[in-house]
Coordinates of C-alpha atoms and ligand atoms in Angstrom, one line a residue:
X200 CA -0.1 -0.1 0.1
X201 CA 1.4 3.6 -0.8
X202 CA 1.1 6.5 1.8
X203 CA 2.8 9.5 2.3
X204 CA 4.7 10.0 5.5
X205 CA 6.3 13.5 6.3
X206 CA 6.0 14.1 2.5
X207 CA 7.7 11.0 1.3
X208 CA 6.0 8.3 -0.8
X209 CA 6.0 5.2 1.5
X210 CA 5.2 1.6 0.7
X211 CA 3.9 -0.2 3.9
X212 CA 2.6 -3.6 4.5
X213 CA -1.0 -4.2 3.3
X214 CA -1.6 -6.3 6.5
X215 CA 0.0 -4.0 8.9
X216 CA -2.7 -4.0 12.0
X217 CA -2.2 -0.1 12.4
X218 CA -0.4 2.8 11.3
X219 CA 1.9 2.5 14.3
X220 CA 3.0 -0.9 13.3
X221 CA 3.4 -0.4 9.9
X222 CA 5.8 2.7 10.6
X223 CA 8.0 0.8 12.7
X224 CA 8.5 -1.8 10.1
X225 CA 9.6 1.1 7.6
X226 CA 11.9 2.7 10.4
X227 CA 9.9 5.2 12.1
X228 CA 9.1 4.4 15.8
X229 CA 6.3 6.2 17.0
X230 CA 7.0 6.8 20.6
X231 CA 4.2 5.0 23.0
X232 CA 3.7 3.8 26.3
X233 CA 0.5 1.6 26.1
X234 CA 0.6 -0.1 23.0
X235 CA 1.4 -4.2 22.9
X236 CA 1.3 -5.9 19.5
X237 CA 0.3 -9.3 21.6
X238 CA -3.0 -7.8 22.9
X239 CA -6.1 -5.5 22.3
X240 CA -5.5 -2.0 21.7
X241 CA -5.7 0.3 24.8
X242 CA -5.1 3.8 23.1
X243 CA -4.7 5.5 26.5
X244 CA -1.1 7.2 26.8
X245 CA -1.8 9.6 23.7
X246 CA 2.0 9.5 22.8
X247 CA 1.6 7.8 19.7
X248 CA -0.3 10.9 17.9
X249 CA -0.1 11.7 14.6
X250 CA -1.4 14.1 12.1
X251 CA -3.3 12.8 9.3
X252 CA -4.6 15.0 6.5
X253 CA -8.1 15.5 6.7
X254 CA -8.5 13.8 10.1
X255 CA -6.6 16.0 12.4
X256 CA -4.4 14.8 15.1
X257 CA -5.1 10.9 16.1
X258 CA -3.6 8.1 17.9
X259 CA -1.4 5.8 15.5
X260 CA -2.3 2.6 17.5
X261 CA -6.1 2.7 16.7
X262 CA -5.7 4.2 13.0
X263 CA -6.0 1.9 10.2
X264 CA -4.0 2.6 7.1
X265 CA -5.5 3.2 3.9
X266 CA -4.4 4.0 0.6
X267 CA -2.9 7.6 0.0
X268 CA -3.2 8.6 3.3
X269 CA -0.9 11.6 4.4
X270 CA 0.5 11.5 7.8
X271 CA 2.9 13.8 9.7
X272 CA 4.7 12.1 12.5
X273 CA 6.9 14.7 13.9
X274 CA 5.3 18.5 13.7
X275 CA 6.2 21.3 16.5
X276 CA 2.7 20.3 17.6
X277 CA 2.8 16.8 18.1
X278 CA 6.2 17.5 19.8
X279 CA 4.8 19.6 22.3
X280 CA 1.9 17.2 23.0
X281 CA 4.2 14.3 23.4
X282 CA 6.3 16.5 25.7
X283 CA 3.3 17.8 27.8
X284 CA 2.2 14.1 28.3
X285 CA 5.7 13.0 29.6
X286 CA 5.8 16.0 32.0
X287 CA 2.4 15.1 33.3
X288 CA 3.4 11.6 34.0
X289 CA 6.8 12.5 35.6
X290 CA 4.9 14.8 37.7
X291 CA 3.7 12.1 39.8
X292 CA 6.2 9.6 39.2
X293 CA 8.5 8.4 41.5
X294 CA 11.8 9.5 40.2
X295 CA 14.4 7.3 42.2
X296 CA 15.9 6.1 38.8
X297 CA 19.2 5.4 40.1
X298 CA 18.2 2.8 42.6
X299 CA 15.2 1.7 40.3
X300 CA 15.4 -2.1 38.9
X301 CA 14.5 -0.8 35.4
X302 CA 17.3 1.9 35.5
X303 CA 18.6 2.2 31.9
X304 CA 15.5 0.0 30.6
X305 CA 12.7 2.1 31.2
X306 CA 10.4 3.4 28.3
X307 CA 9.5 6.5 30.3
X308 CA 13.1 7.4 31.5
X309 CA 14.1 6.7 27.8
X310 CA 11.6 9.0 26.4
X311 CA 12.4 12.0 28.8
X312 CA 16.0 11.8 27.8
X313 CA 14.8 11.7 23.9
X314 CA 12.9 14.8 24.9
X315 CA 15.6 16.6 26.6
X316 CA 13.4 17.0 29.9
X317 CA 15.4 18.2 32.6
X318 CA 12.5 20.1 34.4
X319 CA 9.1 19.3 35.0
X320 CA 6.7 22.4 34.8
X321 CA 3.9 20.9 36.9
X322 CA 3.7 20.6 40.5
X323 CA 4.9 17.3 41.7
X324 CA 2.0 15.0 42.9
X325 CA 2.6 12.3 45.4
X326 CA 0.4 9.3 44.6
X327 CA -0.6 6.8 46.9
X328 CA 2.6 4.8 47.4
X329 CA 1.4 1.2 47.3
X330 CA 4.4 -1.4 47.5
X331 CA 3.9 -4.8 47.5
X332 CA 7.0 -7.1 48.1
X333 CA 5.2 -10.0 49.4
X334 CA 5.5 -12.0 46.3
X335 CA 8.4 -12.8 43.8
X336 CA 6.9 -10.1 41.6
X337 CA 7.3 -6.7 43.2
X338 CA 4.6 -4.1 42.8
X339 CA 5.4 -0.4 43.3
X340 CA 2.6 1.9 42.3
X341 CA 4.4 5.1 42.7
X342 CA 6.2 4.0 39.3
X343 CA 2.6 2.8 37.6
X344 CA 1.8 5.3 34.6
X345 CA -1.3 3.2 34.2
X346 CA -0.9 1.9 30.9
X347 CA -2.5 -1.4 31.5
X348 CA 0.1 -3.5 29.9
X349 CA 0.4 -5.8 32.8
X350 CA -3.3 -6.1 33.0
X351 CA -4.0 -6.9 29.6
X352 CA -0.9 -9.4 29.3
X353 CA -1.8 -11.2 32.6
X354 CA -5.8 -11.3 31.4
X355 CA -5.5 -11.5 27.5
X356 CA -2.4 -13.5 27.1
X357 CA -2.3 -15.6 30.3
X358 CA -5.9 -15.9 31.1
X359 CA -5.1 -15.7 34.6
X360 CA -6.4 -12.1 35.6
X361 CA -4.4 -11.9 38.9
X362 CA -4.5 -8.1 38.5
X363 CA -6.8 -5.5 37.2
X364 CA -7.5 -1.6 37.6
X365 CA -9.4 -0.4 40.8
X366 CA -10.2 3.3 41.8
X367 CA -11.0 6.1 39.5
X368 CA -9.2 9.6 38.4
X369 CA -6.2 10.2 40.2
X370 CA -6.9 7.6 42.7
X371 CA -6.7 4.8 40.0
X372 CA -4.3 2.1 40.6
X373 CA -3.4 -1.5 39.4
X374 CA -4.2 -3.9 42.2
X375 CA -4.3 -7.8 42.5
X376 CA -7.6 -9.3 43.1
X377 CA -9.3 -8.4 46.5
X378 CA -6.2 -5.7 46.8
X379 CA -4.5 -8.7 49.0
X380 CA -1.2 -9.3 48.2
X381 CA 0.2 -10.9 44.9
X382 CA 1.4 -13.6 47.1
X383 CA -2.1 -14.4 47.8
X384 CA -3.5 -14.1 44.3
X385 CA -3.8 -16.3 41.5
X386 CA -0.7 -15.1 40.2
X387 CA 1.5 -17.8 38.7
X388 CA 4.7 -16.2 38.5
X389 CA 5.2 -16.2 35.1
X390 CA 6.9 -12.7 34.9
X391 CA 5.0 -11.7 31.7
X392 CA 3.4 -8.3 33.5
X393 CA 6.9 -7.9 34.4
X394 CA 8.3 -8.5 30.7
X395 CA 5.7 -5.9 29.4
X396 CA 5.5 -3.0 32.0
X397 CA 7.4 0.0 30.5
X398 CA 8.6 1.1 33.8
X399 CA 9.8 -0.1 37.3
X400 CA 6.0 -0.2 38.6
X401 CA 6.5 -4.3 38.1
X402 CA 10.0 -5.9 38.7
X403 CA 11.0 -9.2 40.2
X404 CA 12.8 -10.2 43.4
X405 CA 16.4 -9.5 42.8
X406 CA 18.4 -12.3 44.3
X407 CA 21.9 -11.6 43.3
X408 CA 23.5 -10.7 46.9
X409 CA 22.5 -14.2 48.0
X410 CA 25.1 -15.7 45.5
X411 CA 27.8 -13.4 47.3
X412 CA 26.7 -14.7 50.3
X413 CA 26.8 -18.1 49.5
X414 CA 30.4 -18.0 48.2
X415 CA 31.5 -16.2 51.1
X416 CA 30.1 -19.0 53.5
X417 CA 32.9 -21.4 52.2
X418 CA 30.3 -24.0 50.7
X419 CA 30.9 -25.9 47.4
X420 CA 29.0 -23.4 44.7
X421 CA 27.8 -25.3 41.8
X422 CA 26.0 -23.8 38.9
X423 CA 23.5 -24.8 36.1
X424 CA 22.7 -22.9 33.0
X425 CA 19.3 -23.3 31.3
X426 CA 18.8 -23.7 27.5
X427 CA 17.3 -20.4 26.9
X428 CA 19.6 -18.3 29.0
X429 CA 22.4 -18.8 26.4
X430 CA 20.3 -17.4 23.5
X431 CA 19.3 -14.3 25.3
X432 CA 22.1 -13.1 27.9
X433 CA 24.4 -11.6 25.2
X434 CA 21.6 -8.8 24.5
X435 CA 22.6 -7.4 28.0
X436 CA 26.2 -7.6 27.1
X437 CA 26.4 -6.2 23.8
X438 CA 27.3 -9.5 22.5
X439 CA 24.3 -10.2 20.5
X440 CA 24.1 -13.5 18.3
X441 CA 27.2 -14.9 20.1
X442 CA 26.8 -18.9 19.6
X443 CA 29.6 -20.0 22.0
X444 CA 28.0 -17.9 24.9
X445 CA 27.3 -20.9 27.3
X446 CA 31.0 -21.9 27.0
X447 CA 32.2 -18.6 28.0
X448 CA 29.6 -18.4 30.8
X449 CA 31.2 -21.6 32.2
X450 CA 34.5 -20.0 32.2
X451 CA 33.3 -16.7 33.8
X452 CA 31.3 -18.7 36.7
X453 CA 34.5 -20.6 37.3
X454 CA 36.6 -17.1 37.3
X455 CA 34.4 -16.0 40.1
X456 CA 34.4 -19.0 42.3
X457 CA 31.9 -21.6 41.0
X458 CA 33.6 -24.8 41.6
X459 CA 31.5 -26.9 38.8
X460 CA 28.8 -25.7 36.2
X461 CA 26.5 -28.2 34.7
X462 CA 24.0 -28.0 32.0
X463 CA 20.4 -27.9 32.5
X464 CA 20.0 -29.6 29.0
X465 CA 21.7 -32.6 30.6
X466 CA 18.8 -33.1 33.0
X467 CA 16.2 -32.3 29.9
X468 CA 17.7 -35.2 28.2
X469 CA 17.1 -37.5 31.4
X470 CA 13.4 -35.7 32.0
X471 CA 12.4 -36.4 28.4
X472 CA 13.7 -40.0 28.6
X473 CA 11.8 -40.8 32.0
X474 CA 8.7 -38.5 30.7
X475 CA 8.7 -40.4 27.6
X476 CA 8.7 -43.9 29.5
X477 CA 5.8 -42.7 31.5
X478 CA 3.8 -41.7 28.5
X479 CA 4.5 -45.1 26.9
X480 CA 3.2 -46.6 30.2
X481 CA 0.0 -44.4 30.0
X482 CA -0.8 -45.3 26.4
X483 CA -0.5 -49.1 26.8
X484 CA -2.6 -48.8 30.0
X485 CA -4.8 -46.2 29.1
X486 CA -4.2 -44.1 32.2
X487 CA -4.9 -40.4 32.7
X488 CA -4.5 -39.3 29.1
X489 CA -3.4 -36.8 27.6
X490 CA -0.3 -36.6 29.6
X491 CA 0.7 -32.9 30.3
X492 CA 4.1 -31.7 30.4
X493 CA 5.1 -30.4 34.0
X494 CA 8.5 -28.6 33.6
X495 CA 6.9 -25.5 33.2
X496 CA 6.1 -24.1 36.8
X497 CA 3.7 -21.4 36.0
X498 CA 1.8 -24.1 34.1
X499 CA 2.1 -26.6 36.8
X500 CA 0.6 -23.7 39.3
X501 CA -2.1 -22.7 36.6
X502 CA -3.3 -26.7 36.5
X503 CA -3.5 -27.0 40.1
X504 CA -5.7 -23.3 40.5
X505 CA -7.8 -23.8 37.7
X506 CA -8.1 -27.3 36.3
X507 CA -7.4 -29.4 39.5
X508 CA -9.4 -32.4 37.8
X509 CA -6.4 -32.7 35.4
X510 CA -3.8 -32.7 38.1
X511 CA -3.2 -36.5 37.6
X512 CA -2.5 -35.5 33.9
X513 CA 0.6 -33.8 34.7
X514 CA 3.7 -35.9 34.3
X515 CA 5.2 -36.7 37.7
X516 CA 8.9 -36.2 36.3
X517 CA 10.4 -33.4 38.2
X518 CA 11.6 -30.3 35.8
X519 CA 14.9 -30.4 34.5
X520 CA 16.1 -27.7 37.0
X521 CA 14.9 -29.5 40.2
X522 CA 16.1 -33.1 39.0
X523 CA 19.5 -31.6 38.4
X524 CA 19.3 -30.1 41.8
X525 CA 18.5 -33.5 43.3
X526 CA 21.2 -35.2 41.3
X527 CA 23.9 -32.6 42.5
X528 CA 22.5 -33.0 46.3
X529 CA 21.6 -37.0 46.3
X530 CA 24.3 -38.5 44.1
X531 CA 27.3 -36.2 43.1
X532 CA 27.7 -35.0 46.7
X533 CA 28.2 -38.7 47.7
X534 CA 30.6 -39.2 44.7
X535 CA 32.4 -36.1 45.9
X536 CA 32.2 -37.5 49.7
X537 CA 30.6 -34.1 50.8
X538 CA 27.7 -33.3 53.1
X539 CA 24.8 -32.1 50.9
X540 CA 24.5 -29.1 53.3
X541 CA 28.0 -27.8 52.1
X542 CA 26.8 -27.9 48.5
X543 CA 25.3 -24.7 47.3
X544 CA 23.2 -25.0 44.0
X545 CA 22.6 -22.3 41.8
X546 CA 20.4 -22.4 38.7
X547 CA 20.6 -19.6 35.8
X548 CA 17.1 -19.4 34.3
X549 CA 15.0 -17.2 31.6
X550 CA 12.1 -17.6 34.2
X551 CA 10.6 -15.9 37.3
X552 CA 8.7 -18.9 37.9
X553 CA 11.8 -21.1 38.5
X554 CA 12.3 -19.1 41.7
X555 CA 8.7 -20.2 42.9
X556 CA 9.3 -23.5 41.8
X557 CA 12.5 -24.1 43.8
X558 CA 10.6 -22.7 46.7
X559 CA 7.8 -25.2 46.7
X560 CA 7.7 -27.4 49.9
X561 CA 7.8 -30.8 48.3
X562 CA 11.1 -29.3 46.0
X563 CA 12.5 -27.0 48.8
X564 CA 16.5 -27.7 49.1
X565 CA 17.1 -29.3 45.8
X566 CA 18.1 -25.9 44.3
X567 CA 19.5 -23.2 46.7
X568 CA 19.0 -20.1 44.5
X569 CA 17.8 -19.4 41.3
X570 CA 18.9 -16.5 39.4
X571 CA 17.3 -15.1 36.1
X572 CA 19.3 -14.1 33.0
X573 CA 19.1 -10.5 33.9
X574 CA 20.6 -11.4 37.4
X575 CA 23.1 -13.0 35.8
X576 CA 23.9 -10.4 33.4
X577 CA 24.2 -8.1 36.3
X578 CA 26.9 -10.4 38.0
X579 CA 28.8 -10.2 34.6
X580 CA 28.6 -6.4 34.5
X581 CA 29.6 -5.9 38.2
X582 CA 32.5 -8.2 37.7
X583 CA 33.8 -5.9 34.8
X584 CA 35.2 -8.9 33.0
X585 CA 34.3 -8.8 29.2
X586 CA 32.8 -11.9 28.2
X587 CA 34.2 -11.5 24.7
X588 CA 37.3 -12.1 26.0
X589 CA 36.6 -15.0 28.1
X590 CA 37.5 -18.5 26.3
X591 CA 34.4 -20.7 26.0
X592 CA 34.9 -23.7 28.1
X593 CA 33.1 -27.1 28.0
X594 CA 30.4 -27.8 30.8
X595 CA 31.7 -29.9 33.8
X596 CA 31.0 -33.9 33.7
X597 CA 28.9 -35.9 34.3
X598 CA 26.0 -33.5 34.1
X599 CA 27.5 -31.3 31.2
X600 CA 26.5 -33.3 28.1
X601 CA 23.3 -32.9 26.1
X602 CA 21.7 -34.0 22.8
X603 CA 19.8 -31.7 20.6
X604 CA 16.7 -32.6 22.1
X605 CA 17.6 -31.5 25.5
X606 CA 18.6 -27.9 24.4
X607 CA 15.6 -27.8 22.6
X608 CA 13.5 -27.7 25.6
X609 CA 14.1 -23.8 25.9
X610 CA 11.9 -23.2 22.9
X611 CA 8.1 -24.3 22.5
X612 CA 7.9 -27.7 21.0
X613 CA 11.2 -28.8 22.7
X614 CA 9.8 -31.0 25.3
X615 CA 7.5 -32.9 23.0
X616 CA 9.7 -33.3 20.3
X617 CA 12.4 -35.0 22.9
X618 CA 9.8 -37.3 24.1
X619 CA 8.8 -38.5 20.4
X620 CA 12.5 -39.1 19.6
X621 CA 13.0 -41.2 23.0
X622 CA 10.1 -43.3 21.7
X623 CA 10.9 -43.6 17.9
X624 CA 12.3 -46.8 18.8
X625 CA 10.3 -48.5 21.6
X626 CA 6.8 -47.3 20.0
X627 CA 8.4 -48.1 16.5
X628 CA 7.3 -45.0 15.3
X629 CA 6.8 -44.8 11.4
X630 CA 5.5 -41.7 10.5
X631 CA 5.7 -38.1 11.9
X632 CA 3.3 -35.1 10.8
X633 CA 3.3 -31.8 12.2
X634 CA 0.9 -28.7 11.3
X635 CA 0.5 -25.6 13.0
X636 CA -2.8 -24.0 13.3
X637 CA -4.0 -20.7 15.6
X638 CA -0.8 -20.9 17.8
X639 CA -1.4 -24.9 18.7
X640 CA 1.0 -27.3 16.8
X641 CA -0.3 -30.7 16.4
X642 CA 2.0 -33.4 15.8
X643 CA 0.8 -36.9 14.8
X644 CA 2.7 -40.1 15.0
X645 CA 2.0 -43.6 13.8
X646 CA 3.0 -46.2 16.1
X647 CA 3.7 -49.9 15.9
X648 CA 0.3 -51.3 15.9
X649 CA -0.9 -48.6 13.4
X650 CA -2.5 -46.5 15.9
X651 CA -2.1 -42.6 15.8
X652 CA -1.1 -40.8 18.6
X653 CA -1.3 -36.9 19.0
X654 CA 0.6 -34.4 20.6
X655 CA -0.1 -30.7 21.1
X656 CA 2.4 -28.2 21.7
X657 CA 1.3 -24.8 23.0
X658 CA 2.5 -21.4 24.5
X659 CA 0.6 -18.9 26.4
X660 CA -1.6 -19.9 29.2
X661 CA -4.5 -18.2 27.5
X662 CA -3.8 -20.7 24.8
X663 CA -3.3 -23.4 26.8
X664 CA -6.7 -22.5 28.8
X665 CA -8.5 -23.0 25.1
X666 CA -6.7 -26.6 24.7
X667 CA -7.9 -27.7 27.9
X668 CA -11.4 -26.6 27.2
X669 CA -11.2 -28.1 23.8
X670 CA -10.3 -31.6 25.2
X671 CA -12.8 -31.5 28.0
X672 CA -15.5 -30.8 25.4
X673 CA -14.2 -33.3 23.1
X674 CA -13.5 -30.9 20.3
X675 CA -9.8 -32.2 20.4
X676 CA -8.3 -35.5 21.0
X677 CA -4.6 -35.4 22.4
X678 CA -2.6 -38.1 24.0
X679 CA 0.0 -35.8 25.1
X680 CA 0.0 -31.8 25.7
X681 CA 3.3 -29.7 26.1
X682 CA 2.8 -26.0 27.6
X683 CA 5.0 -23.6 28.3
X684 CA 3.4 -20.2 29.9
X685 CA 5.5 -17.8 28.1
X686 CA 5.3 -16.7 24.3
X687 CA 7.5 -19.1 22.4
X688 CA 8.5 -21.0 25.3
X689 CA 11.2 -20.3 27.9
X690 CA 13.2 -17.9 25.5
X691 CA 10.3 -15.4 26.4
X692 CA 10.6 -16.3 30.2
X693 CA 10.0 -13.4 32.6
X694 CA 13.5 -13.2 33.7
X695 CA 15.0 -12.5 30.4
X696 CA 16.3 -9.3 29.1
X697 CA 14.4 -6.0 28.4
X698 CA 12.6 -5.8 25.9
X699 CA 11.2 -9.0 26.2
X700 CA 9.0 -8.7 22.9
X701 CA 8.1 -10.9 19.8
X702 CA 11.2 -9.5 17.9
X703 CA 13.5 -10.3 20.7
X704 CA 12.1 -13.8 21.1
X705 CA 11.9 -14.8 17.6
X706 CA 15.8 -13.9 17.6
X707 CA 16.3 -15.7 20.4
X708 CA 14.5 -18.9 18.9
X709 CA 16.9 -18.5 16.0
X710 CA 19.9 -18.2 18.0
X711 CA 18.9 -21.3 20.0
X712 CA 18.0 -23.5 16.9
X713 CA 21.6 -22.8 15.4
X714 CA 23.0 -23.6 18.8
X715 CA 21.1 -26.9 18.9
X716 CA 22.2 -27.5 15.4
X717 CA 25.9 -27.5 16.5
X718 CA 25.3 -30.5 18.8
X719 CA 26.5 -33.8 17.9
X720 CA 23.9 -36.0 19.5
X721 CA 20.7 -36.0 18.2
X722 CA 18.2 -37.9 20.7
X723 CA 18.5 -38.0 24.7
X724 CA 19.0 -41.8 23.8
X725 CA 22.4 -40.9 22.9
X726 CA 23.5 -39.3 26.0
X727 CA 26.2 -41.5 27.4
X728 CA 26.5 -39.9 30.8
X729 CA 22.6 -40.1 31.1
X730 CA 22.8 -44.0 30.1
X731 CA 25.7 -44.4 32.8
X732 CA 23.6 -42.5 35.4
X733 CA 21.0 -45.3 35.0
X734 CA 23.4 -48.0 34.8
X735 CA 25.0 -46.8 38.2
X736 CA 22.1 -45.6 40.1
X737 CA 18.7 -45.1 38.6
X738 CA 18.6 -48.8 36.8
X739 CA 15.9 -47.8 34.5
X740 CA 13.3 -45.2 33.7
X741 CA 10.5 -45.6 36.3
X742 CA 12.3 -47.7 38.6
X743 CA 12.1 -47.2 42.6
X744 CA 15.5 -45.6 42.4
X745 CA 14.7 -43.3 39.7
X746 CA 11.0 -42.3 41.7
X747 CA 12.9 -41.2 44.6
X748 CA 15.2 -39.2 42.6
X749 CA 13.4 -37.7 39.6
X750 CA 9.8 -38.0 40.3
X751 CA 7.3 -35.1 42.6
X752 CA 3.8 -34.7 43.2
X753 CA 1.5 -31.8 43.0
X754 CA -0.8 -29.8 45.1
X755 CA -4.5 -31.3 45.3
Ligands
HC1_1010 FE1 13.2 -23.9 30.5 FE2 13.2 -26.3 31.2 S1 13.2 -25.4 29.3 S2 11.4 -25.0 31.9 O1 11.9 -23.3 29.4 O2 12.3 -27.7 31.0 O3 13.0 -21.8 32.6 O4 15.4 -22.8 29.2 O5 15.7 -24.6 32.0 O6 13.8 -26.7 34.4 O7 15.7 -27.7 30.5 C1 13.2 -22.5 32.0 C2 14.6 -23.2 29.7 C3 14.2 -24.9 31.7 C4 13.8 -26.6 33.2 C5 14.8 -27.1 31.0
SF4_1011 FE1 -0.3 -12.3 35.8 FE2 2.1 -13.6 35.2 FE3 2.3 -11.2 36.5 FE4 1.4 -13.2 38.0 S1 3.5 -12.8 37.0 S2 0.5 -11.1 37.7 S3 0.3 -14.3 36.3 S4 1.2 -11.8 34.3

């Protein structure tokens, strides 16, 4: 479609959702504070105003492009309007930027800088200063600009609706249901509200200090790195696209005092192997199908809260994080001749809900500290060590080897794909076909007796809710369902760097795919360190020994 932007003929995408998105694609980023491409359009901040010939000054997020339209994006009037909006917001904003978790990554701060705002003309207005640190997600209403991004992310993308607007006018606030702390709400700790919040109104608990405390305690500190961390941490470190980031991180962590660094992908192979055998047993006995994956703690809490009748469908295999923590504490400690109490396990995760998972009563003590990708980047930055100059090193053995399958857990479809890989031989799979429609990936596999087994992979809890409802009403049939709470899977986790949007998530998926491609082992079955573990300790999948180490239970 041809339009005219600031006097220039411009060809834009015919299918653009609105003028704001169309112009972004041709290199004009219209300032905005309340627009998310993934949710409905709110149109409240009015920062995205543009002048349209014959139509006056209108918000570009609500404006559909049409052939021949003439737009001006940066007139003196628009500049004044935007500056005024920013000053009004800043008048009632808590401006403790230097100590704010979002310092340097706040959209409001960026616009204040871009517009050269040094003084605010309006009188300072003190908003009610509600601060909720009861949960992993910390809410500071003195920094909230009422853009509603968090409310829409939680309600529309995740279908959790743990937070909403309350009160009117100057008193308006975003609060959890019944105005109780988030810890007492239905929040599943996915962190998507934090990922989309443009300011420091929502942040997650920063636990980096705990690491330094542990290192001083004299304990043996052992690290583990999740698949999705390695495809995103470089965004914070100016090393975009670095394919050997995991190896550099291993070396870096050793330099600052870690005694071993293991790969969560090793445990992902193990979990896939165990979960595949659990699935085989369920389909052979017709027991509680579909089997639901259970490595995403946000999804597990979602099932426990909203679909308790499906708790028995969750695979009882622990997540790779918890499985690896248990291996270290129960088996590796013995091999080293150490008391598990003297080992401190630190897990680096893309996810805020992983902190919650490690603190669940039935899993507590397996992993001592969970730090997100963002916290890891802070540790690197504080050290002053430039990772570009740190040589990659392999993960430590025995829990350092992984297959392509284990590594692909970090993006959506990875768990399901790994389970199918493991079952190729035992079920004599002859055909595999995959199709994707409306965000739901369906894989059909033909097994030895000619039966077709159906697997579904879905991301986002809103989509997962749709899938469960369709399973309940018989509209779809599935034997195994993989759910990851965040868009694109763990690579879109709430602990990943800002901005944490679709474009960044797609780029992380690409990096992870390429990293996966470099792995020489394809299937978890080929992971000989995993096979050794079975020979020495676990005997076989679903054995009593393996149940003690690798399986868990859920809250009814
Ligand atoms: Fe994930 Fe998983 S893939 S849940 O997304 O099963 O967080 O990366 O580490 O445990 O392996 C997250 C990622 C992660 C676990 C694995
Ligand atoms: Fe909603 Fe997830 Fe934020 Fe909790 S963490 S309030 S579930 S978006």
